mmCIF file of C-alpha atoms in Angstrom:
data_model
loop_
_atom_site.group_PDB
_atom_site.id
_atom_site.type_symbol
_atom_site.label_atom_id
_atom_site.label_comp_id
_atom_site.label_asym_id
_atom_site.label_seq_id
_atom_site.Cartn_x
_atom_site.Cartn_y
_atom_site.Cartn_z
ATOM 1 C CA MET R 276 -16.199 -43.427 -10.638
ATOM 2 C CA GLN R 277 -12.468 -43.657 -9.951
ATOM 3 C CA ILE R 278 -11.082 -40.553 -8.250
ATOM 4 C CA GLU R 279 -7.340 -39.860 -8.144
ATOM 5 C CA ALA R 280 -5.751 -38.908 -4.832
ATOM 6 C CA VAL R 281 -3.536 -35.851 -5.050
ATOM 7 C CA GLY R 282 0.040 -36.449 -3.992
ATOM 8 C CA LYS R 283 2.562 -35.213 -6.524
ATOM 9 C CA PRO R 284 2.070 -32.235 -8.874
ATOM 10 C CA LEU R 285 1.209 -34.445 -11.867
ATOM 11 C CA PRO R 286 -1.353 -35.345 -12.996
ATOM 12 C CA ALA R 287 -3.710 -32.469 -12.234
ATOM 13 C CA PRO R 288 -5.953 -33.320 -9.273
ATOM 14 C CA ARG R 289 -9.565 -34.286 -9.734
ATOM 15 C CA LEU R 290 -12.147 -33.321 -7.178
ATOM 16 C CA ALA R 291 -14.425 -35.520 -5.168
ATOM 17 C CA LEU R 292 -17.801 -34.262 -4.047
ATOM 18 C CA ALA R 293 -18.740 -35.188 -0.512
ATOM 19 C CA GLU R 294 -21.981 -34.456 1.297
ATOM 20 C CA TRP R 295 -22.932 -33.647 4.854
ATOM 21 C CA GLN R 296 -24.648 -36.774 6.130
ATOM 22 C CA HIS R 297 -27.399 -35.028 8.043
ATOM 23 C CA GLN R 298 -29.074 -34.345 4.698
ATOM 24 C CA ALA R 299 -30.451 -36.476 1.854
ATOM 25 C CA PRO R 300 -28.621 -36.910 -1.490
ATOM 26 C CA ILE R 301 -28.379 -33.942 -3.776
ATOM 27 C CA ASN R 302 -28.777 -34.004 -7.513
ATOM 28 C CA LYS R 303 -25.514 -34.402 -9.399
ATOM 29 C CA VAL R 304 -24.145 -31.258 -10.930
ATOM 30 C CA THR R 305 -22.133 -31.084 -14.105
ATOM 31 C CA ASN R 306 -19.276 -28.911 -15.238
ATOM 32 C CA GLN R 307 -20.375 -25.968 -17.311
ATOM 33 C CA GLY R 308 -18.335 -24.172 -19.922
ATOM 34 C CA LYS R 309 -16.876 -20.851 -18.901
ATOM 35 C CA LYS R 310 -18.944 -18.037 -20.380
ATOM 36 C CA LYS R 311 -17.124 -15.119 -21.870
ATOM 37 C CA GLU R 312 -18.477 -11.783 -20.766
ATOM 38 C CA ASP R 313 -18.015 -8.550 -22.654
ATOM 39 C CA GLU R 314 -19.188 -6.529 -19.693
ATOM 40 C CA ARG R 315 -16.281 -5.095 -17.736
ATOM 41 C CA ALA R 316 -16.049 -6.529 -14.229
ATOM 42 C CA ARG R 317 -16.314 -4.232 -11.215
ATOM 43 C CA ILE R 318 -14.579 -4.672 -7.891
ATOM 44 C CA SER R 319 -15.209 -2.483 -4.863
ATOM 45 C CA LEU R 320 -12.486 -3.111 -2.301
ATOM 46 C CA GLU R 321 -13.568 -2.075 1.163
ATOM 47 C CA VAL R 322 -9.957 -1.881 2.397
ATOM 48 C CA PRO R 323 -9.258 0.710 5.132
ATOM 49 C CA SER R 324 -6.157 2.849 4.952
ATOM 50 C CA PRO R 325 -3.618 2.376 7.769
ATOM 51 C CA ALA R 326 -4.738 5.627 9.360
ATOM 52 C CA MET R 327 -8.398 4.698 9.420
ATOM 53 C CA GLY R 328 -8.540 1.426 11.311
ATOM 54 C CA PRO R 329 -10.276 -1.766 10.376
ATOM 55 C CA ALA R 330 -13.963 -0.946 10.521
ATOM 56 C CA ASP R 331 -15.808 -1.798 7.308
ATOM 57 C CA PRO R 332 -19.354 -0.949 6.355
ATOM 58 C CA ALA R 333 -21.763 -3.825 6.840
ATOM 59 C CA PRO R 334 -24.329 -3.445 4.057
ATOM 60 C CA THR R 335 -27.566 -5.312 4.404
ATOM 61 C CA ARG R 336 -27.571 -8.369 2.192
ATOM 62 C CA PRO R 337 -30.541 -10.303 0.885
ATOM 63 C CA THR R 338 -31.149 -13.660 2.504
ATOM 64 C CA GLY R 339 -30.510 -16.840 0.564
ATOM 65 C CA GLY R 340 -33.156 -17.579 -2.038
ATOM 66 C CA THR R 341 -34.651 -14.076 -2.079
ATOM 67 C CA ALA R 342 -34.300 -11.415 -4.737
ATOM 68 C CA ALA R 343 -31.688 -8.720 -4.244
ATOM 69 C CA ALA R 344 -32.774 -5.099 -4.142
ATOM 70 C CA PRO R 345 -31.798 -3.448 -7.437
ATOM 71 C CA SER R 346 -28.734 -1.258 -7.086
ATOM 72 C CA PRO R 347 -26.294 -0.284 -9.833
ATOM 73 C CA SER R 348 -23.350 -0.109 -7.422
ATOM 74 C CA PRO R 349 -21.782 -1.860 -5.604
ATOM 75 C CA PRO R 350 -22.094 -5.207 -7.383
ATOM 76 C CA SER R 351 -24.359 -7.748 -5.751
ATOM 77 C CA SER R 352 -21.803 -10.516 -5.266
ATOM 78 C CA SER R 353 -19.082 -10.183 -2.645
ATOM 79 C CA LEU R 354 -16.169 -11.910 -0.923
ATOM 80 C CA ILE R 355 -15.996 -11.986 2.884
ATOM 81 C CA PHE R 356 -12.698 -12.773 4.579
ATOM 82 C CA LEU R 357 -13.749 -14.816 7.612
ATOM 83 C CA GLY R 358 -10.123 -15.354 8.593
ATOM 84 C CA THR R 359 -6.739 -14.091 7.396
ATOM 85 C CA GLY R 360 -4.372 -15.681 9.907
ATOM 86 C CA CYS R 361 -2.020 -18.631 10.158
ATOM 87 C CA SER R 362 -2.854 -22.057 11.596
ATOM 88 C CA GLY R 363 -2.175 -20.994 15.180
ATOM 89 C CA ALA R 364 -4.280 -17.811 14.733
ATOM 90 C CA LEU R 365 -3.514 -14.464 16.398
ATOM 91 C CA PRO R 366 -2.738 -13.568 19.082
ATOM 92 C CA ASP R 367 -0.197 -16.385 19.297
ATOM 93 C CA ALA R 368 -0.906 -18.127 22.604
ATOM 94 C CA ARG R 369 2.816 -18.673 23.176
ATOM 95 C CA CYS R 370 3.413 -14.925 23.268
ATOM 96 C CA LEU R 371 0.849 -14.572 26.062
ATOM 97 C CA ILE R 372 1.618 -17.697 28.109
ATOM 98 C CA GLN R 373 5.391 -17.215 27.954
ATOM 99 C CA PRO R 374 5.830 -13.523 27.106
ATOM 100 C CA SER R 375 9.131 -12.310 25.777
ATOM 101 C CA THR R 376 10.995 -9.197 26.893
ATOM 102 C CA PRO R 377 9.857 -6.898 25.434
ATOM 103 C CA PRO R 378 6.476 -8.541 24.770
ATOM 104 C CA CYS R 379 5.375 -9.322 21.208
ATOM 105 C CA ALA R 380 3.969 -6.041 19.909
ATOM 106 C CA VAL R 381 1.546 -7.573 17.387
ATOM 107 C CA CYS R 382 0.065 -10.117 19.809
ATOM 108 C CA SER R 383 -0.289 -7.415 22.468
ATOM 109 C CA THR R 384 -2.042 -5.192 19.932
ATOM 110 C CA ALA R 385 -4.288 -8.110 18.955
ATOM 111 C CA LEU R 386 -5.788 -7.949 22.458
ATOM 112 C CA SER R 387 -6.049 -4.161 22.654
ATOM 113 C CA LEU R 388 -9.368 -3.844 20.796
ATOM 114 C CA PRO R 389 -12.400 -6.089 20.262
ATOM 115 C CA PRO R 390 -11.728 -8.598 17.444
ATOM 116 C CA ALA R 391 -14.392 -7.070 15.200
ATOM 117 C CA ARG R 392 -12.390 -3.811 15.105
ATOM 118 C CA ASN R 393 -8.873 -5.209 15.323
ATOM 119 C CA PRO R 394 -7.051 -6.194 12.098
ATOM 120 C CA ASN R 395 -4.251 -7.836 14.104
ATOM 121 C CA TYR R 396 -6.709 -10.370 15.572
ATOM 122 C CA ARG R 397 -6.681 -13.142 12.967
ATOM 123 C CA CYS R 398 -8.528 -16.453 12.811
ATOM 124 C CA ASN R 399 -7.706 -19.370 10.504
ATOM 125 C CA THR R 400 -7.726 -18.468 6.816
ATOM 126 C CA SER R 401 -11.228 -18.843 5.360
ATOM 127 C CA LEU R 402 -13.234 -17.154 2.602
ATOM 128 C CA LEU R 403 -17.003 -16.855 2.152
ATOM 129 C CA ILE R 404 -18.184 -16.239 -1.418
ATOM 130 C CA ASP R 405 -21.568 -14.508 -1.637
ATOM 131 C CA CYS R 406 -22.559 -15.270 -5.232
ATOM 132 C CA CYS R 407 -25.523 -13.409 -6.696
ATOM 133 C CA ASN R 408 -27.028 -15.456 -9.528
ATOM 134 C CA ASN R 409 -28.738 -14.083 -12.627
ATOM 135 C CA ASN R 410 -32.176 -14.457 -11.028
ATOM 136 C CA GLY R 411 -31.143 -12.315 -8.056
ATOM 137 C CA THR R 412 -30.868 -15.137 -5.519
ATOM 138 C CA HIS R 413 -27.768 -15.475 -3.379
ATOM 139 C CA LYS R 414 -25.697 -18.593 -2.742
ATOM 140 C CA TYR R 415 -23.033 -18.755 -0.039
ATOM 141 C CA ILE R 416 -19.906 -20.847 -0.686
ATOM 142 C CA LEU R 417 -17.507 -21.454 2.212
ATOM 143 C CA VAL R 418 -13.820 -22.098 1.449
ATOM 144 C CA ASP R 419 -12.201 -23.999 4.361
ATOM 145 C CA VAL R 420 -13.656 -24.682 7.795
ATOM 146 C CA GLY R 421 -10.762 -24.420 10.233
ATOM 147 C CA LYS R 422 -10.305 -24.692 13.984
ATOM 148 C CA THR R 423 -11.719 -21.202 14.569
ATOM 149 C CA PHE R 424 -14.847 -21.597 12.404
ATOM 150 C CA ARG R 425 -17.409 -21.332 15.218
ATOM 151 C CA GLU R 426 -15.918 -18.027 16.370
ATOM 152 C CA GLN R 427 -15.827 -16.741 12.787
ATOM 153 C CA ALA R 428 -19.437 -17.725 12.148
ATOM 154 C CA LEU R 429 -20.695 -16.076 15.328
ATOM 155 C CA ARG R 430 -18.807 -12.877 14.592
ATOM 156 C CA TRP R 431 -18.934 -12.369 10.838
ATOM 157 C CA PHE R 432 -22.068 -14.240 9.731
ATOM 158 C CA VAL R 433 -24.013 -12.039 12.143
ATOM 159 C CA HIS R 434 -22.112 -8.851 11.256
ATOM 160 C CA HIS R 435 -22.589 -9.307 7.495
ATOM 161 C CA LYS R 436 -26.073 -10.827 7.812
ATOM 162 C CA VAL R 437 -25.145 -14.136 6.176
ATOM 163 C CA PRO R 438 -28.137 -16.478 6.658
ATOM 164 C CA SER R 439 -26.517 -19.849 5.886
ATOM 165 C CA ILE R 440 -24.062 -21.715 3.670
ATOM 166 C CA ASP R 441 -24.989 -23.637 0.524
ATOM 167 C CA SER R 442 -21.745 -25.472 -0.258
ATOM 168 C CA ILE R 443 -18.234 -26.007 1.135
ATOM 169 C CA ILE R 444 -14.835 -26.224 -0.566
ATOM 170 C CA LEU R 445 -11.764 -27.627 1.210
ATOM 171 C CA THR R 446 -8.290 -26.691 -0.030
ATOM 172 C CA HIS R 447 -6.527 -29.505 1.876
ATOM 173 C CA GLU R 448 -6.864 -31.712 4.963
ATOM 174 C CA HIS R 449 -4.797 -29.850 7.570
ATOM 175 C CA ALA R 450 -6.421 -28.864 10.852
ATOM 176 C CA ASP R 451 -6.670 -25.171 9.941
ATOM 177 C CA ALA R 452 -8.837 -26.104 6.939
ATOM 178 C CA VAL R 453 -11.119 -28.907 8.201
ATOM 179 C CA LEU R 454 -11.432 -29.149 11.996
ATOM 180 C CA GLY R 455 -14.407 -26.787 12.051
ATOM 181 C CA LEU R 456 -16.540 -29.319 10.169
ATOM 182 C CA ASP R 457 -17.924 -30.508 13.482
ATOM 183 C CA ASP R 458 -19.469 -27.047 13.986
ATOM 184 C CA VAL R 459 -20.643 -26.429 10.433
ATOM 185 C CA TRP R 460 -24.231 -27.340 11.311
ATOM 186 C CA VAL R 461 -24.645 -23.927 12.997
ATOM 187 C CA ALA R 462 -24.501 -22.315 9.549
ATOM 188 C CA LEU R 463 -26.876 -24.684 7.775
ATOM 189 C CA PRO R 464 -30.378 -23.540 6.823
ATOM 190 C CA SER R 465 -32.894 -24.803 9.368
ATOM 191 C CA SER R 466 -34.593 -26.784 6.601
ATOM 192 C CA GLN R 467 -31.337 -28.676 5.987
ATOM 193 C CA ARG R 468 -30.698 -29.826 9.548
ATOM 194 C CA ASN R 469 -32.858 -32.857 8.959
ATOM 195 C CA ASP R 470 -32.854 -35.386 6.136
ATOM 196 C CA SER R 471 -34.340 -33.250 3.376
ATOM 197 C CA ASN R 472 -31.185 -31.958 1.658
ATOM 198 C CA ARG R 473 -27.432 -32.145 1.756
ATOM 199 C CA VAL R 474 -24.760 -29.468 1.678
ATOM 200 C CA PRO R 475 -22.126 -30.483 -0.919
ATOM 201 C CA ILE R 476 -18.470 -30.473 0.109
ATOM 202 C CA PHE R 477 -15.838 -30.309 -2.654
ATOM 203 C CA LEU R 478 -12.399 -31.779 -1.916
ATOM 204 C CA THR R 479 -9.720 -34.014 -3.374
ATOM 205 C CA GLN R 480 -9.801 -37.765 -2.844
ATOM 206 C CA PHE R 481 -6.637 -37.444 -0.734
ATOM 207 C CA THR R 482 -8.355 -34.933 1.543
ATOM 208 C CA LEU R 483 -11.499 -37.052 1.660
ATOM 209 C CA ASN R 484 -9.541 -40.115 2.770
ATOM 210 C CA SER R 485 -8.014 -38.167 5.641
ATOM 211 C CA VAL R 486 -11.093 -36.203 6.662
ATOM 212 C CA ALA R 487 -13.394 -39.235 6.514
ATOM 213 C CA ALA R 488 -11.373 -40.881 9.282
ATOM 214 C CA ARG R 489 -12.147 -37.942 11.582
ATOM 215 C CA PHE R 490 -15.592 -37.139 10.189
ATOM 216 C CA PRO R 491 -17.161 -40.416 9.023
ATOM 217 C CA ASN R 492 -20.339 -38.570 8.030
ATOM 218 C CA LEU R 493 -18.706 -37.616 4.719
ATOM 219 C CA GLY R 494 -18.952 -39.749 1.614
ATOM 220 C CA ASP R 495 -17.569 -39.742 -1.927
ATOM 221 C CA VAL R 496 -20.316 -38.998 -4.457
ATOM 222 C CA ASP R 497 -18.966 -37.536 -7.695
ATOM 223 C CA LYS R 498 -16.273 -35.321 -9.188
ATOM 224 C CA PRO R 499 -17.917 -32.213 -10.771
ATOM 225 C CA PHE R 500 -16.954 -28.782 -9.547
ATOM 226 C CA VAL R 501 -19.757 -26.320 -9.944
ATOM 227 C CA ALA R 502 -20.565 -25.144 -6.431
ATOM 228 C CA SER R 503 -23.881 -23.357 -5.943
ATOM 229 C CA GLU R 504 -24.003 -22.426 -9.655
ATOM 230 C CA LEU R 505 -20.483 -20.930 -9.649
ATOM 231 C CA GLU R 506 -17.752 -22.731 -11.594
ATOM 232 C CA PHE R 507 -14.388 -23.348 -9.913
ATOM 233 C CA LEU R 508 -11.096 -24.392 -11.489
ATOM 234 C CA PRO R 509 -8.741 -26.244 -9.085
ATOM 235 C CA LEU R 510 -5.229 -24.777 -8.947
ATOM 236 C CA PRO R 511 -2.654 -27.230 -7.551
ATOM 237 C CA VAL R 512 0.163 -25.579 -5.565
ATOM 238 C CA MET R 513 2.949 -26.964 -3.406
ATOM 239 C CA HIS R 514 2.501 -26.698 0.381
ATOM 240 C CA GLY R 515 5.994 -27.967 1.144
ATOM 241 C CA GLU R 516 7.783 -29.976 -1.520
ATOM 242 C CA ASP R 517 6.035 -33.261 -0.674
ATOM 243 C CA TYR R 518 2.449 -32.009 -0.402
ATOM 244 C CA VAL R 519 -0.044 -30.623 -2.924
ATOM 245 C CA CYS R 520 -2.731 -28.190 -1.791
ATOM 246 C CA LEU R 521 -5.470 -26.650 -3.923
ATOM 247 C CA GLY R 522 -6.156 -23.062 -4.734
ATOM 248 C CA PHE R 523 -9.104 -22.049 -6.893
ATOM 249 C CA LEU R 524 -9.904 -19.804 -9.846
ATOM 250 C CA PHE R 525 -13.498 -18.587 -10.084
ATOM 251 C CA GLY R 526 -15.684 -15.828 -11.502
ATOM 252 C CA ARG R 527 -17.270 -15.329 -14.931
ATOM 253 C CA LYS R 528 -17.038 -11.527 -15.049
ATOM 254 C CA ALA R 529 -14.264 -10.805 -12.560
ATOM 255 C CA ARG R 530 -11.543 -13.479 -12.425
ATOM 256 C CA VAL R 531 -10.441 -14.259 -8.854
ATOM 257 C CA ALA R 532 -7.677 -16.642 -7.750
ATOM 258 C CA TYR R 533 -7.501 -17.853 -4.142
ATOM 259 C CA LEU R 534 -4.219 -19.435 -2.947
ATOM 260 C CA SER R 535 -4.308 -19.849 0.833
ATOM 261 C CA ASP R 536 -1.564 -22.394 1.694
ATOM 262 C CA VAL R 537 1.369 -22.356 -0.676
ATOM 263 C CA SER R 538 5.162 -22.584 -0.694
ATOM 264 C CA ARG R 539 5.579 -22.743 -4.477
ATOM 265 C CA ILE R 540 3.215 -22.021 -7.355
ATOM 266 C CA LEU R 541 3.427 -24.686 -10.054
ATOM 267 C CA PRO R 542 4.164 -23.441 -13.603
ATOM 268 C CA ARG R 543 0.825 -24.602 -15.042
ATOM 269 C CA THR R 544 -1.044 -22.931 -12.189
ATOM 270 C CA GLU R 545 0.875 -19.690 -12.656
ATOM 271 C CA HIS R 546 0.121 -19.780 -16.389
ATOM 272 C CA ALA R 547 -3.605 -20.185 -15.670
ATOM 273 C CA ILE R 548 -3.728 -17.031 -13.542
ATOM 274 C CA SER R 549 -1.032 -14.747 -14.964
ATOM 275 C CA LYS R 550 -1.424 -11.779 -17.288
ATOM 276 C CA SER R 551 1.208 -13.244 -19.608
ATOM 277 C CA GLY R 552 -0.537 -16.625 -19.609
ATOM 278 C CA ALA R 553 -4.276 -17.277 -19.685
ATOM 279 C CA GLY R 554 -5.216 -13.682 -18.886
ATOM 280 C CA GLN R 555 -5.005 -11.039 -16.174
ATOM 281 C CA LEU R 556 -6.755 -11.619 -12.866
ATOM 282 C CA ASP R 557 -9.041 -8.987 -11.427
ATOM 283 C CA LEU R 558 -8.087 -10.083 -7.910
ATOM 284 C CA LEU R 559 -5.354 -12.349 -6.529
ATOM 285 C CA ILE R 560 -5.767 -13.548 -2.936
ATOM 286 C CA LEU R 561 -2.415 -14.981 -1.874
ATOM 287 C CA GLU R 562 -0.858 -16.294 1.322
ATOM 288 C CA THR R 563 2.100 -14.580 2.959
ATOM 289 C CA ASN R 564 2.919 -16.367 6.201
ATOM 290 C CA ARG R 565 6.243 -14.901 7.328
ATOM 291 C CA LEU R 566 7.406 -11.313 7.212
ATOM 292 C CA HIS R 567 11.141 -11.948 7.041
ATOM 293 C CA GLY R 568 13.381 -14.317 5.131
ATOM 294 C CA ALA R 569 13.502 -15.652 1.607
ATOM 295 C CA GLY R 570 12.129 -19.108 2.387
ATOM 296 C CA ASP R 571 13.930 -22.419 1.941
ATOM 297 C CA ALA R 572 13.382 -25.881 0.513
ATOM 298 C CA HIS R 573 11.774 -27.080 3.752
ATOM 299 C CA SER R 574 9.281 -24.238 4.101
ATOM 300 C CA CYS R 575 5.549 -24.887 3.698
ATOM 301 C CA HIS R 576 4.589 -21.228 3.254
ATOM 302 C CA LEU R 577 5.536 -18.098 1.345
ATOM 303 C CA THR R 578 7.367 -15.185 2.912
ATOM 304 C CA LEU R 579 6.369 -11.609 2.106
ATOM 305 C CA SER R 580 9.193 -11.160 -0.398
ATOM 306 C CA GLN R 581 8.220 -14.397 -2.161
ATOM 307 C CA SER R 582 4.564 -13.368 -2.243
ATOM 308 C CA LEU R 583 5.411 -9.984 -3.737
ATOM 309 C CA ASP R 584 7.645 -11.638 -6.329
ATOM 310 C CA ALA R 585 4.694 -13.868 -7.268
ATOM 311 C CA VAL R 586 2.396 -10.837 -7.498
ATOM 312 C CA LYS R 587 4.839 -9.181 -9.914
ATOM 313 C CA ARG R 588 4.998 -12.301 -12.099
ATOM 314 C CA ILE R 589 1.231 -12.904 -12.110
ATOM 315 C CA CYS R 590 0.437 -9.183 -12.468
ATOM 316 C CA PRO R 591 -3.193 -9.046 -11.258
ATOM 317 C CA LYS R 592 -5.193 -5.835 -11.222
ATOM 318 C CA LYS R 593 -5.322 -6.039 -7.416
ATOM 319 C CA ALA R 594 -3.917 -8.364 -4.754
ATOM 320 C CA LEU R 595 -4.788 -9.073 -1.134
ATOM 321 C CA LEU R 596 -2.512 -11.024 1.206
ATOM 322 C CA ILE R 597 -3.738 -13.512 3.831
ATOM 323 C CA GLY R 598 -2.361 -16.121 6.257
ATOM 324 C CA MET R 599 -0.069 -13.743 8.175
ATOM 325 C CA ASN R 600 1.666 -14.760 11.404
ATOM 326 C CA HIS R 601 2.397 -12.467 14.354
ATOM 327 C CA GLU R 602 5.329 -10.746 12.624
ATOM 328 C CA PHE R 603 2.848 -8.664 10.616
ATOM 329 C CA GLU R 604 1.470 -5.490 12.203
ATOM 330 C CA HIS R 605 -1.492 -4.605 10.009
ATOM 331 C CA HIS R 606 -1.153 -0.826 9.672
ATOM 332 C CA ARG R 607 2.665 -0.761 9.541
ATOM 333 C CA GLU R 608 2.886 -3.421 6.846
ATOM 334 C CA ASN R 609 0.086 -1.849 4.811
ATOM 335 C CA GLN R 610 2.013 1.423 4.756
ATOM 336 C CA ILE R 611 5.037 -0.428 3.375
ATOM 337 C CA LEU R 612 2.840 -2.243 0.857
ATOM 338 C CA ALA R 613 1.320 1.067 -0.246
ATOM 339 C CA GLU R 614 4.818 2.281 -1.149
ATOM 340 C CA TRP R 615 5.532 -0.995 -2.973
ATOM 341 C CA SER R 616 2.247 -0.652 -4.861
ATOM 342 C CA CYS R 617 3.173 2.832 -6.060
ATOM 343 C CA ARG R 618 6.541 1.601 -7.319
ATOM 344 C CA GLU R 619 5.242 -1.527 -9.055
ATOM 345 C CA GLY R 620 1.843 -0.296 -10.230
ATOM 346 C CA ILE R 621 -0.085 -3.195 -8.648
ATOM 347 C CA PRO R 622 -2.295 -2.385 -5.623
ATOM 348 C CA VAL R 623 -1.432 -4.827 -2.798
ATOM 349 C CA GLN R 624 -2.604 -4.801 0.819
ATOM 350 C CA LEU R 625 -3.050 -7.118 3.766
ATOM 351 C CA ALA R 626 -6.618 -8.344 4.161
ATOM 352 C CA HIS R 627 -8.167 -8.596 7.625
ATOM 353 C CA ASP R 628 -10.837 -10.683 9.280
ATOM 354 C CA GLY R 629 -14.326 -9.452 8.426
ATOM 355 C CA LEU R 630 -13.251 -7.574 5.288
ATOM 356 C CA ARG R 631 -15.957 -7.591 2.607
ATOM 357 C CA ILE R 632 -15.301 -6.979 -1.088
ATOM 358 C CA PHE R 633 -18.134 -6.325 -3.528
ATOM 359 C CA ILE R 634 -17.416 -7.897 -6.879
ATOM 360 C CA ASP R 635 -19.177 -8.989 -10.066
ATOM 361 C CA LEU R 636 -18.814 -12.751 -10.337
#
């Protein structure tokens, strides 16, 4: 099957399905029509207030393949933010090796507490989707496997009792999205570390061509995009004016959009996720890389003002910001965002590493 590499915004990118070589071929999956649900979606945001600090409850989750204990609330599915930082992660090593006068306040704060309790300590942007299926079993879908993946897995897989991953989605081929693939075996089920199964990896042909040179154990198989029984719609966005990255829209009950590396949202993508277009999102997860400035034609990322402008246009029910550099002090910026949220009527906050959101998918 011919797969198109993604370069320019048009035509819309098609996805290739790669597989981890240590496992045997999987059965092909097919696209399924989006089911319309009358049931109102529920989202429980475990977001601490600036005065409370970053600790989140760590509810016990069922292991993959086992039935979930019945509970009316919170919903059984959830989103876990494994990383919410920029490519260099925080603290920025440059601020520690060659400290300024006065020293960088955010990077100094990032070392003041253990990472598990420090929202200013940020690893590469990555999301884990814990999807509870209709039969009560859980599937774990990993979005991006960056340079800090091993650290994230050791910290947050253990903290949130995540047993393994069932499929992987890559937004693009930059180091902060793919260089953890060499360590992904630590999160595979023990039964899949031999030749019995494969973990599917969803990515564009362009990303596959680049990643395959560094990780030759990947191979092009097919183009469908239903990952672990959850349907995903690719959302092309600009990551600099000469590069297309993918975001994703997913969720049957609650609609969630995830845009992790973006400098400009394409009109057709914005229509697909905006209240005035295809319908209001329950949750928008959007990058904001720089605190100051309005951005320019050469930028590869959104600034805070650009991100907030996008939130106003898209008008989701809630929004969480990710990908922050060391200009963002978590509690200070969340206080400012709380004031913005009151003015605009859209709840917006910075996410932090280890944050878990319970949501009906």
